Amino acid sequence: MKLEAIELRHLEMELVEPFETSGWRETIRPCIIVTIHSDGLTGYGECVAGAGPWYSYETIQTAWHVLEDFCIPAVLGHDISSAEELQAKLKPIRGHPMAKAALEAAFWDVLAQAKNISLAKLLGGTKDRIESGISIGIQKDIPTLLSVIEQRCAQGYKRIKLKVKPGWDITVLRAVRQRFPTLDLMADANAAYTIADLEHLKQFDEFGLMMLEQPLEYDDLIDHARLQRELKTPICLDESIKTPDDARKALDLGACKIINIKPGRVGGLLNAKRIHDLCLSRGVPVWCGGMLETGIGRAANVALASLPNFTLPNDISASARYWREDIIEPPFVLEPDGTIRVPTGSGLGVRVVMERLERATRRRATTRC
Ligand code: NPG
């Protein structure tokens, strides 16, 4: 497939409600949409870099720069027939996984359309529905949080993830457990603790959590291994796993028992699939994380989560949880059984609504060969 033209769009979308973690708060979510034109087909990929370097070092500005000045020149005008080939062309560029992942995602979309199959099928997906969970940000007080959880459960969400940080953890979890004793519950610290908090973190074992996500430093494996030896609660790693090699090392060290896979964080769907396969071979369950994606990134995540070892609920919620109006049709909706259907149409299987894409666009650049 000859990559004839590649377009970048910097979008800004207002979230239906602010999202707060241990480290940052978002009300307007930016992203970059990469569009590849090839052989009469149009493929879309979403770059999940944020406004600032809070979750990772990448930002909208760094991703735009790396895409425009390095990634696009490396592939534009080339005839590329597989994701492996595309990845090889981008290999000389170190780091910047979110920039690379967005370009690769657009390529996967084109590839699936060229074969006239869904992205899920092309990736090796086996499910027609994926388990949907919801991530609830830090709230102003415990009564507010309890009522948010109640609303989300009433909407049909079967697994609740709570953002925690020092000062918003044990008391909060205790109150939630008292009110919802059997709820499938997990906590995500986004690297808010250190190994010096070991004794404090042991208290998390009291709440029967499905897992504790990324309690320690964003690039650490060693201290997580020590913590996992001391905790009954399974540790799930997110930020610390940036490559398939990181995943292997984490599992060898015993740094976690579960891995959250985000295609953006690990440099693309191909690496995401490799981590999935590695975990499957080691009997380690995985789930797909979320980064407040528009319907374009969500469609790719849903396709990925249809692979067999995504056995835990994903941070993939309905479009309405994020946006008043998504940029795709049809929007993703929550089924009564707490799942989301995997699109079966060719490529991403959703239609990008150009007028909505235009409205959200703040900057645009097209490169042709
Ligand atoms: O449903 O997309 C979603 C949000 C899930 O909690 C979520 N994402 O730390 O995993 C995370 C967090 C996140 C959001 C990370 C935005 C980075 C950016």
XYZ file of N, CA and C in Angstrom, residues 1-7 35-40 68 71-80 365-369:
87
model
N 0.847 -1.178 0.000
C 0.000 0.000 0.000
C 0.890 1.238 0.000
N 0.704 2.055 -1.017
C 1.516 3.273 -1.073
C 0.868 4.371 -0.209
N 1.638 4.911 0.710
C 1.096 5.964 1.575
C 1.241 7.294 0.839
N 0.147 7.749 0.222
C 0.210 8.891 -0.701
C 0.128 10.247 -0.012
N -0.679 10.328 1.036
C -0.809 11.596 1.768
C -1.131 11.294 3.224
N -0.571 12.102 4.109
C -0.833 11.914 5.549
C -1.212 13.269 6.143
N -2.321 13.264 6.841
C -2.832 14.517 7.424
C -2.785 14.441 8.946
N -4.521 10.924 9.591
C -5.275 10.313 8.487
C -4.296 9.891 7.400
N -4.394 8.638 6.985
C -3.556 8.144 5.881
C -4.444 7.949 4.650
N -3.999 8.469 3.529
C -4.672 8.228 2.240
C -3.809 7.262 1.435
N -4.419 6.166 1.050
C -3.662 5.142 0.322
C -4.585 4.339 -0.580
N -4.233 4.236 -1.843
C -5.013 3.430 -2.797
C -6.522 3.711 -2.731
N -6.894 4.981 -2.617
C -8.308 5.335 -2.570
C -8.964 5.088 -1.214
N 5.402 15.003 12.308
C 5.598 15.835 11.111
C 7.038 15.770 10.594
N 8.405 10.890 11.682
C 7.648 9.675 11.341
C 7.089 9.747 9.922
N 6.444 10.864 9.583
C 5.813 10.951 8.264
C 6.869 10.880 7.146
N 7.971 11.660 7.240
C 8.997 11.538 6.188
C 9.555 10.109 6.057
N 9.531 9.342 7.140
C 10.083 7.975 7.078
C 9.188 7.010 6.310
N 7.895 7.346 6.161
C 6.986 6.381 5.530
C 6.269 6.913 4.288
N 6.184 8.233 4.157
C 5.407 8.827 3.055
C 5.971 8.421 1.688
N 5.072 8.018 0.799
C 5.487 7.638 -0.551
C 5.987 6.198 -0.641
N 6.142 5.540 0.510
C 6.625 4.156 0.488
C 5.461 3.185 0.302
N 5.806 2.045 -0.271
C 4.846 0.973 -0.434
C 5.032 0.065 0.784
N 4.054 0.022 1.646
C 4.212 -0.726 2.902
C 3.062 -1.721 3.010
N -2.379 19.958 9.135
C -1.258 19.961 8.174
C -1.326 18.691 7.341
N -1.166 18.843 6.039
C -1.183 17.656 5.165
C 0.129 17.580 4.405
N 0.694 16.386 4.358
C 1.913 16.169 3.571
C 1.596 15.153 2.479
N 1.974 15.496 1.249
C 1.757 14.584 0.108
C 3.076 14.172 -0.495
N 3.069 13.001 -1.165
C 4.341 12.603 -1.767
C 4.402 13.042 -3.230
